[in-house]
Amino acid sequence: DFSNVDTAGDHEPLPAGEYRCRLEDVRVGVTKTGDERWDLRFKVLDGRQQGRIIFDNLAFSHAALKRTKLVLDALGVDVSGSVDAEPRIISGVVCIVAIVVEAYCLPSGDERLKNKVLFNGYSGAELPPFR
């Protein structure tokens, strides 16, 4: 029975800014070109937006490695050489995530707003105990 379920506002983007978040989930997938991709799911920990979710992804393609390196470094991974890249190396990290709001067009031509994490939008990583 969904008659008492209120979804108003649940799909509105978060206001642009910085949020303290915990990395709740990392799902491994594949990009359209066959490279490994990590889908990241962060939960906002404080303030009026507490409990809201921010999504991002990392691609392990040649073209995306610069951003992937910046993000992993900001999340506390030693990227000075080769890295055994497994989701467990960043799972549970608490950090600051900086987002903006941007418009995108649907195939129908309608415009929608969504959040986007900045290219180098991570800082202040706090590593969880028992990594």
mmCIF file of C-alpha atoms in Angstrom, residues 2 4 7 28 47 54-55 68 82 89 91:
data_model
loop_
_atom_site.group_PDB
_atom_site.id
_atom_site.type_symbol
_atom_site.label_atom_id
_atom_site.label_comp_id
_atom_site.label_asym_id
_atom_site.label_seq_id
_atom_site.Cartn_x
_atom_site.Cartn_y
_atom_site.Cartn_z
ATOM 1 C CA PHE A 2 1.758 3.156 -1.219
ATOM 2 C CA ASN A 4 0.751 6.961 2.671
ATOM 3 C CA THR A 7 8.053 11.078 -2.079
ATOM 4 C CA VAL A 28 32.156 -2.654 -9.552
ATOM 5 C CA GLY A 47 23.071 19.064 8.687
ATOM 6 C CA ILE A 54 25.491 11.525 -3.424
ATOM 7 C CA PHE A 55 26.551 9.332 -6.337
ATOM 8 C CA THR A 68 40.768 8.476 -10.555
ATOM 9 C CA SER A 82 51.082 0.780 -8.369
ATOM 10 C CA ILE A 89 40.683 0.246 -0.013
ATOM 11 C CA SER A 91 35.074 1.457 1.783
#
